[in-house]
Structures are given as C-alpha cells and as structure tokens.
Short mmCIF file of C-alpha atoms in Angstrom, two decimals:
data_model
loop_
_atom_site.label_atom_id
_atom_site.label_comp_id
_atom_site.label_asym_id
_atom_site.label_seq_id
_atom_site.Cartn_x
_atom_site.Cartn_y
_atom_site.Cartn_z
CA UNK I 733 -26.66 7.09 -29.62
CA UNK I 734 -24.32 8.45 -27.01
CA UNK I 735 -25.83 10.78 -24.45
CA UNK I 736 -24.46 12.88 -21.61
CA UNK I 737 -26.49 13.00 -18.42
CA UNK I 738 -26.46 16.44 -16.92
CA UNK I 739 -23.54 18.82 -17.06
CA UNK I 740 -19.91 17.76 -16.77
CA UNK I 741 -19.47 17.35 -13.03
CA UNK I 742 -17.45 15.30 -10.61
CA UNK I 743 -19.11 12.30 -8.99
CA UNK I 744 -19.41 12.21 -5.24
CA UNK I 745 -17.88 9.21 -3.51
CA UNK I 746 -18.12 8.97 0.24
CA UNK I 747 -19.19 12.61 0.48
CA UNK I 748 -16.08 13.88 -1.32
CA UNK I 749 -15.66 15.08 -4.90
CA UNK I 750 -13.49 12.54 -6.71
CA UNK I 751 -11.36 14.85 -8.81
CA UNK I 752 -7.78 15.43 -7.59
CA UNK I 753 -6.16 18.58 -9.01
CA UNK I 754 -4.22 16.73 -11.75
CA UNK I 755 -7.26 14.89 -13.14
CA UNK I 756 -10.27 15.71 -15.23
CA UNK I 757 -13.49 15.15 -13.29
CA UNK I 758 -15.47 11.98 -13.76
CA UNK I 759 -18.44 12.32 -16.09
CA UNK I 760 -21.61 10.26 -16.17
CA UNK I 761 -22.03 9.06 -19.75
CA UNK I 762 -25.14 7.20 -20.87
CA UNK I 763 -25.32 4.79 -23.81
CA UNK I 764 -27.48 1.76 -24.52
CA UNK I 765 -29.55 2.26 -21.39
CA UNK I 766 -26.49 2.14 -19.10
CA UNK I 767 -24.84 5.06 -17.33
CA UNK I 768 -21.18 4.73 -16.38
CA UNK I 769 -18.71 7.07 -14.72
CA UNK I 770 -15.91 7.90 -17.15
CA UNK I 771 -12.56 9.66 -16.81
CA UNK I 772 -11.52 11.33 -20.09
CA UNK I 773 -7.94 12.34 -20.86
CA UNK I 774 -6.28 13.83 -23.93
CA UNK I 775 -7.57 14.68 -27.39
CA UNK I 776 -7.65 12.85 -30.69
CA UNK I 777 -9.12 9.55 -31.79
CA UNK I 778 -10.90 7.76 -28.99
CA UNK I 779 -9.57 4.72 -27.15
CA UNK I 780 -11.78 3.09 -24.51
CA UNK I 781 -9.96 1.02 -21.87
CA UNK I 782 -11.75 -1.12 -19.29
CA UNK I 783 -10.15 -1.65 -15.89
CA UNK I 784 -9.59 -5.01 -14.22
CA UNK I 785 -11.01 -6.32 -11.01
CA UNK I 786 -13.33 -7.41 -9.70
CA UNK I 787 -13.87 -4.63 -7.23
CA UNK I 788 -11.42 -2.04 -8.54
CA UNK I 789 -11.92 1.06 -10.68
CA UNK I 790 -10.17 2.97 -13.46
CA UNK I 791 -7.47 4.41 -11.16
CA UNK I 792 -4.96 1.63 -11.90
CA UNK I 793 -5.01 2.59 -15.60
CA UNK I 794 -4.37 6.30 -15.04
CA UNK I 795 -0.56 6.24 -15.49
CA UNK I 796 -0.96 4.51 -18.85
CA UNK I 797 -3.87 6.70 -19.92
CA UNK I 798 -1.93 9.88 -19.19
CA UNK I 799 0.83 8.72 -21.54
CA UNK I 800 -1.62 7.68 -24.26
CA UNK I 801 -3.46 10.97 -23.80
CA UNK I 802 -0.62 12.75 -25.58
CA UNK I 803 -1.87 11.23 -28.87
CA UNK I 804 -5.42 10.03 -28.22
CA UNK I 805 -8.57 10.80 -26.30
CA UNK I 806 -8.66 8.04 -23.69
CA UNK I 807 -11.85 7.03 -21.95
CA UNK I 808 -11.58 5.13 -18.68
CA UNK I 809 -15.04 3.95 -17.58
CA UNK I 810 -15.73 2.37 -14.23
CA UNK I 811 -17.39 -0.98 -14.90
CA UNK I 812 -21.04 -1.38 -13.84
CA UNK I 813 -21.25 -1.69 -10.07
CA UNK I 814 -17.66 -0.48 -9.61
CA UNK I 815 -16.12 2.83 -8.59
CA UNK I 816 -18.14 5.84 -9.65
CA UNK I 817 -20.55 3.57 -11.56
CA UNK I 818 -21.74 1.99 -8.31
CA UNK I 819 -25.49 2.30 -7.89
CA UNK I 820 -26.39 1.80 -4.23
CA UNK I 821 -29.82 0.53 -5.27
CA UNK I 822 -28.33 -2.37 -7.25
CA UNK I 823 -26.13 -5.27 -6.06
CA UNK I 824 -22.70 -6.00 -7.47
CA UNK I 825 -23.37 -7.64 -10.87
CA UNK I 826 -22.31 -11.21 -11.45
CA UNK I 827 -20.01 -12.02 -14.39
CA UNK I 828 -22.81 -12.47 -16.94
CA UNK I 829 -24.55 -9.28 -15.84
CA UNK I 830 -21.24 -7.42 -15.92
CA UNK I 831 -20.61 -8.59 -19.48
CA UNK I 832 -24.11 -7.79 -20.68
CA UNK I 833 -24.26 -4.31 -19.17
CA UNK I 834 -20.73 -3.35 -20.24
CA UNK I 835 -21.20 -4.56 -23.82
CA UNK I 836 -24.56 -2.80 -24.09
CA UNK I 837 -22.86 0.48 -23.15
CA UNK I 838 -19.88 -0.02 -25.45
CA UNK I 839 -21.97 -1.11 -28.44
CA UNK I 840 -24.07 2.06 -28.27
CA UNK I 841 -21.16 4.53 -28.28
CA UNK I 842 -21.32 6.88 -31.25
CA UNK I 843 -18.96 7.41 -32.93
CA UNK I 844 -17.45 3.93 -32.67
CA UNK I 845 -14.15 4.14 -30.73
CA UNK I 846 -10.93 4.02 -32.74
CA UNK I 847 -9.74 1.18 -30.48
CA UNK I 848 -11.09 -0.87 -27.59
CA UNK I 849 -9.05 -2.42 -24.85
CA UNK I 850 -9.03 -3.62 -21.32
CA UNK I 851 -6.85 -4.83 -18.50
CA UNK I 852 -7.25 -8.27 -16.91
CA UNK I 853 -11.01 -8.72 -16.32
CA UNK I 854 -11.65 -5.81 -18.70
CA UNK I 855 -9.61 -7.55 -21.41
CA UNK I 856 -11.64 -10.72 -20.90
CA UNK I 857 -14.93 -8.84 -21.26
CA UNK I 858 -13.80 -7.12 -24.46
CA UNK I 859 -12.37 -10.20 -26.15
CA UNK I 860 -15.33 -12.44 -25.26
CA UNK I 861 -17.80 -9.89 -26.64
CA UNK I 862 -15.86 -9.44 -29.88
CA UNK I 863 -15.43 -13.20 -30.33
CA UNK I 864 -19.18 -13.73 -29.82
CA UNK I 865 -19.92 -10.92 -32.34
CA UNK I 866 -21.76 -8.90 -29.74
CA UNK I 867 -19.37 -6.00 -30.24
CA UNK I 868 -17.77 -4.51 -33.36
CA UNK I 869 -14.22 -3.27 -33.26
CA UNK I 870 -11.25 -2.89 -35.62
CA UNK I 871 -8.43 -2.72 -33.08
CA UNK I 872 -8.07 -4.54 -29.77
CA UNK I 873 -5.57 -3.83 -26.99
CA UNK I 874 -5.61 -6.64 -24.42
CA UNK I 875 -3.54 -5.82 -21.33
CA UNK I 876 -2.61 -8.79 -19.12
CA UNK I 877 -5.56 -10.71 -20.53
CA UNK I 878 -6.44 -13.66 -18.25
CA UNK I 879 -4.83 -16.84 -19.51
CA UNK I 880 -6.43 -20.31 -19.51
CA UNK I 881 -5.90 -22.15 -16.27
CA UNK I 882 -6.85 -25.34 -14.51
CA UNK I 883 -9.40 -24.49 -11.82
CA UNK I 884 -7.78 -27.07 -9.54
CA UNK I 885 -4.66 -24.88 -9.41
CA UNK I 886 -6.55 -22.12 -7.60
CA UNK I 887 -4.52 -20.92 -4.63
CA UNK I 888 -7.27 -19.21 -2.69
CA UNK I 889 -8.55 -20.53 0.58
CA UNK I 890 -11.47 -18.18 1.06
CA UNK I 891 -14.74 -19.37 -0.49
CA UNK I 892 -17.67 -17.34 -1.74
CA UNK I 893 -19.49 -18.05 1.54
CA UNK I 894 -17.66 -16.97 4.70
CA UNK I 895 -17.60 -18.92 7.98
CA UNK I 896 -20.38 -18.27 10.47
CA UNK I 897 -19.68 -15.17 12.51
CA UNK I 898 -17.33 -13.63 9.90
CA UNK I 899 -17.65 -9.86 9.72
CA UNK I 900 -15.91 -7.49 7.30
CA UNK I 901 -13.67 -4.86 8.79
CA UNK I 902 -14.88 -1.30 8.42
CA UNK I 903 -13.26 1.84 7.09
CA UNK I 904 -11.44 2.54 3.83
CA UNK I 905 -8.07 1.34 5.14
CA UNK I 906 -9.62 -1.89 6.36
CA UNK I 907 -11.36 -2.43 3.02
CA UNK I 908 -8.04 -2.16 1.22
CA UNK I 909 -6.38 -4.54 3.68
CA UNK I 910 -9.19 -7.06 3.22
CA UNK I 911 -8.99 -6.84 -0.56
CA UNK I 912 -5.21 -7.23 -0.49
CA UNK I 913 -5.66 -10.40 1.60
CA UNK I 914 -8.26 -11.72 -0.82
CA UNK I 915 -5.95 -11.15 -3.79
CA UNK I 916 -3.04 -12.75 -1.94
CA UNK I 917 -5.15 -15.86 -1.36
CA UNK I 918 -6.25 -15.83 -5.00
CA UNK I 919 -2.75 -15.70 -6.53
CA UNK I 920 -0.81 -17.49 -3.79
CA UNK I 921 1.59 -14.62 -3.06
CA UNK I 922 1.58 -11.09 -1.72
CA UNK I 923 0.54 -8.48 -4.31
CA UNK I 924 3.31 -6.27 -5.67
CA UNK I 925 3.99 -2.95 -3.85
CA UNK I 926 2.92 -0.96 -6.92
CA UNK I 927 -0.46 -2.67 -6.86
CA UNK I 928 -0.91 -2.16 -3.12
CA UNK I 929 -0.05 1.51 -3.52
CA UNK I 930 -2.57 1.85 -6.34
CA UNK I 931 -5.31 0.47 -4.11
CA UNK I 932 -5.01 3.68 -2.13
CA UNK I 933 -6.51 5.59 -5.07
CA UNK I 934 -9.20 3.05 -5.95
CA UNK I 935 -12.84 3.32 -4.94
CA UNK I 936 -13.63 -0.01 -3.30
CA UNK I 937 -16.72 -1.85 -2.19
CA UNK I 938 -16.67 -4.31 0.74
CA UNK I 939 -14.48 -7.31 -0.19
CA UNK I 940 -17.09 -9.85 0.93
CA UNK I 941 -18.89 -9.02 -2.33
CA UNK I 942 -16.03 -10.22 -4.55
CA UNK I 943 -15.40 -13.96 -3.92
CA UNK I 944 -18.49 -15.10 -5.85
CA UNK I 945 -17.43 -13.02 -8.85
CA UNK I 946 -13.88 -14.37 -8.58
CA UNK I 947 -15.24 -17.93 -8.49
CA UNK I 948 -17.23 -17.28 -11.67
CA UNK I 949 -14.12 -15.86 -13.31
CA UNK I 950 -12.08 -18.94 -12.35
CA UNK I 951 -14.70 -21.24 -13.86
CA UNK I 952 -14.67 -19.20 -17.07
CA UNK I 953 -10.90 -19.47 -17.35
CA UNK I 954 -11.03 -23.23 -16.78
CA UNK I 955 -13.32 -23.63 -19.82
CA UNK I 956 -11.96 -23.99 -23.39
CA UNK I 957 -10.83 -20.70 -24.93
CA UNK I 958 -13.47 -19.20 -27.23
CA UNK I 959 -12.02 -18.74 -30.69
CA UNK I 960 -12.05 -15.26 -32.21
CA UNK I 961 -11.73 -15.72 -35.97
CA UNK I 962 -12.73 -12.19 -36.88
CA UNK I 963 -9.98 -10.33 -38.80
CA UNK I 964 -9.34 -7.83 -36.02
CA UNK I 965 -5.82 -6.67 -35.26
CA UNK I 966 -5.11 -7.43 -31.61
CA UNK I 967 -2.21 -6.58 -29.33
CA UNK I 968 -1.74 -8.79 -26.28
CA UNK I 969 0.53 -6.93 -23.87
CA UNK I 970 1.96 -8.49 -20.70
CA UNK I 971 4.48 -7.63 -18.04
CA UNK I 972 7.28 -10.06 -17.30
CA UNK I 973 6.83 -12.32 -14.26
CA UNK I 974 3.09 -11.66 -14.01
CA UNK I 975 1.83 -14.23 -11.51
CA UNK I 976 -1.83 -13.37 -12.16
CA UNK I 977 -1.70 -13.61 -15.97
CA UNK I 978 1.60 -15.36 -16.77
CA UNK I 979 2.67 -14.45 -20.31
CA UNK I 980 4.22 -17.89 -20.79
CA UNK I 981 0.71 -19.38 -20.57
CA UNK I 982 -0.83 -16.94 -23.08
CA UNK I 983 -0.07 -19.08 -26.14
CA UNK I 984 -3.50 -20.76 -26.37
CA UNK I 985 -5.23 -17.39 -26.07
CA UNK I 986 -3.03 -15.89 -28.80
CA UNK I 987 -3.52 -18.91 -31.07
CA UNK I 988 -7.30 -18.67 -30.65
CA UNK I 989 -7.31 -14.98 -31.62
CA UNK I 990 -6.93 -14.19 -35.32
CA UNK I 991 -4.34 -11.52 -36.14
CA UNK I 992 -3.09 -11.35 -32.55
CA UNK I 993 0.46 -10.48 -31.59
CA UNK I 994 1.98 -11.02 -28.17
CA UNK I 995 4.40 -8.55 -26.58
CA UNK I 996 6.05 -8.98 -23.18
CA UNK I 997 7.44 -5.84 -21.57
CA UNK I 998 10.64 -5.82 -19.55
CA UNK I 999 8.73 -4.26 -16.65
CA UNK I 1000 7.38 -6.91 -14.29
CA UNK I 1001 4.02 -7.67 -12.79
CA UNK I 1002 0.33 -7.37 -13.52
CA UNK I 1003 0.58 -3.57 -13.81
CA UNK I 1004 3.84 -3.07 -15.75
CA UNK I 1005 3.02 0.61 -16.35
CA UNK I 1006 2.65 1.43 -12.63
CA UNK I 1007 6.15 2.87 -12.17
CA UNK I 1008 6.93 3.85 -15.77
CA UNK I 1009 4.08 3.90 -18.28
CA UNK I 1010 6.18 5.03 -21.26
CA UNK I 1011 7.20 1.55 -22.56
CA UNK I 1012 3.63 0.21 -22.45
CA UNK I 1013 2.24 3.36 -24.06
CA UNK I 1014 4.90 3.26 -26.78
CA UNK I 1015 4.10 -0.37 -27.57
CA UNK I 1016 0.40 0.46 -27.91
CA UNK I 1017 1.02 3.58 -30.01
CA UNK I 1018 3.37 1.69 -32.34
CA UNK I 1019 0.84 -1.10 -32.76
CA UNK I 1020 -2.04 1.27 -33.52
CA UNK I 1021 0.02 3.27 -36.01
CA UNK I 1022 1.15 0.10 -37.79
CA UNK I 1023 -2.26 -1.54 -38.14
CA UNK I 1024 -4.28 1.62 -38.78
CA UNK I 1025 -4.35 1.55 -42.62
CA UNK I 1026 -4.98 -2.21 -42.68
CA UNK I 1027 -7.79 -2.05 -40.12
CA UNK I 1028 -9.62 0.70 -42.02
CA UNK I 1029 -9.76 -1.22 -45.31
#
C-alpha cells in the first residue's frame, strides 16, 4: 500500500529548500519499502513519469508535466539515488539495483496509476519491467526510449575508471560542466542548448559516479531487444534529429513491443518539449484518450 512519510514538506538539497515559487514542493512517498522524492502537479487520473539519466532528476520533465497537469495528476519521482531521492548513506545504485528498487516502488503504488511512462533511461526501466511481467500497466508512454545499438559504436573516450591523479572539479557549476563533458563524450557531439540550460535546475551528484552506470546501460542496449508481447497500448514518442535515441533506429524496439505506435515530433532533440511542451503533451493526451476504453476492457 502507498504511504506518505511525514507531512507534505520540501526536501532540503544542499541546505536549501528545493521548491521554487512556481512549483509544488517535493514530497517523500513510500511504497514497497522504498522512499522516493516526488513532484506532483495537476489533478485527475494519475500518470507517473520517470526521468532519464543517469545522474539527473525530474527537472527536465517539468515543462511537459506542467502541460499534462491541465488534465491529469502527474507524478515525477526522482529515481533511487538521484535528486531528492539521494540517500547519503547509500552509494549510487547500479543498473540492476536501480531497476529493482524503482519497480518495487512502482508496483506497490495504490491505486495503480492510470498510465506509466518514462524518458530515456526511465523509459527503459519501465518497458523492461513490463516486458518481464514484474510490473502491471495498461498504458505506456515511452519518451525517447533508448534504441538498440552496437556497443562498438560508442563515442565516449572516458572509461568507468579514471586515470591516476584524476580529481573531480568541485562546486555546482563545475559538476554541471563535468557532466556536460561526459555526455558530449558519450554521444559524440555537444549537448543541445536546451539540455545544458536544464542542467542548471537539476540536482546532480559528482559525475565520476556515472561512467560505470553508463557502461552498464551501453551493454544492455547492445543485447537483443526483450520482446513485450503483453497487450498493452504503448506510445513511443521521439523528437526529430535525436542523436541520443535516434527515431530512425527505433523500429526494432517498436516491432518487439505489442500494440506500440511510434510518433516523431517536429521539435528536435532528446528533450523536444524543452522549448514548447504543447505538441508533446497533445500527442500524449490524444493517445491516452484514444486507447482508454480499449485498455480498460
């Protein structure tokens, strides 16, 4: 059963309360033995969206969630070990731990969310759990879901273990610069300005923690796509010219997902809602309205 820990209060990050004036405060919500920090927006049937990463938080989904919040109650949890869900007593979880802890929390939510979704890494976690029957869901919204790739095509030069004498730079600005460099090495080009701007709102942990998790993610994407034959209506939504999750390579993922439809927005990049969230929100709302009677049979 779903439980709330304590009263509804903002979570302290770096000694400051993380609730700008235009946002609802983060809440600590416990389910399945896990406690995650969650931003809640809007009213109505509940949609839970997982952010991407590794190393980011829910901030990059806020523009989209604010649009969807006109019709739904949107929950944006920070993944275990990320953002407001960071427990200083525990290390950053590896990919298997991240999956296990996230799914345990999602599976225990009561009532069951109207729809589940995720962006990038979050989309991977959701789809894998549903395909493996570890998570029940009637409607899936997969945003820029990672596409199958050959691990030999990896652009990055930085390995999980740094050269002797390497030291991370300190300070929030330095952390963001380091993470931007890491992402640039990972995708082979400089991240888009909208993404770099969004990093300014994210709660980050030192980037030296991320390469091992990125390496695990690359190995997962190099493996055969797990089939999802469950009759679950799924929307796969991509931005045009997304160099991280290219929509033109999403065919195998779509074909391995029963009842999946693929939509490519005119807006470009890995975060096509960053500058204007209305088209992405409209596509999701139209999909949910269209499949609702069928999914509830």
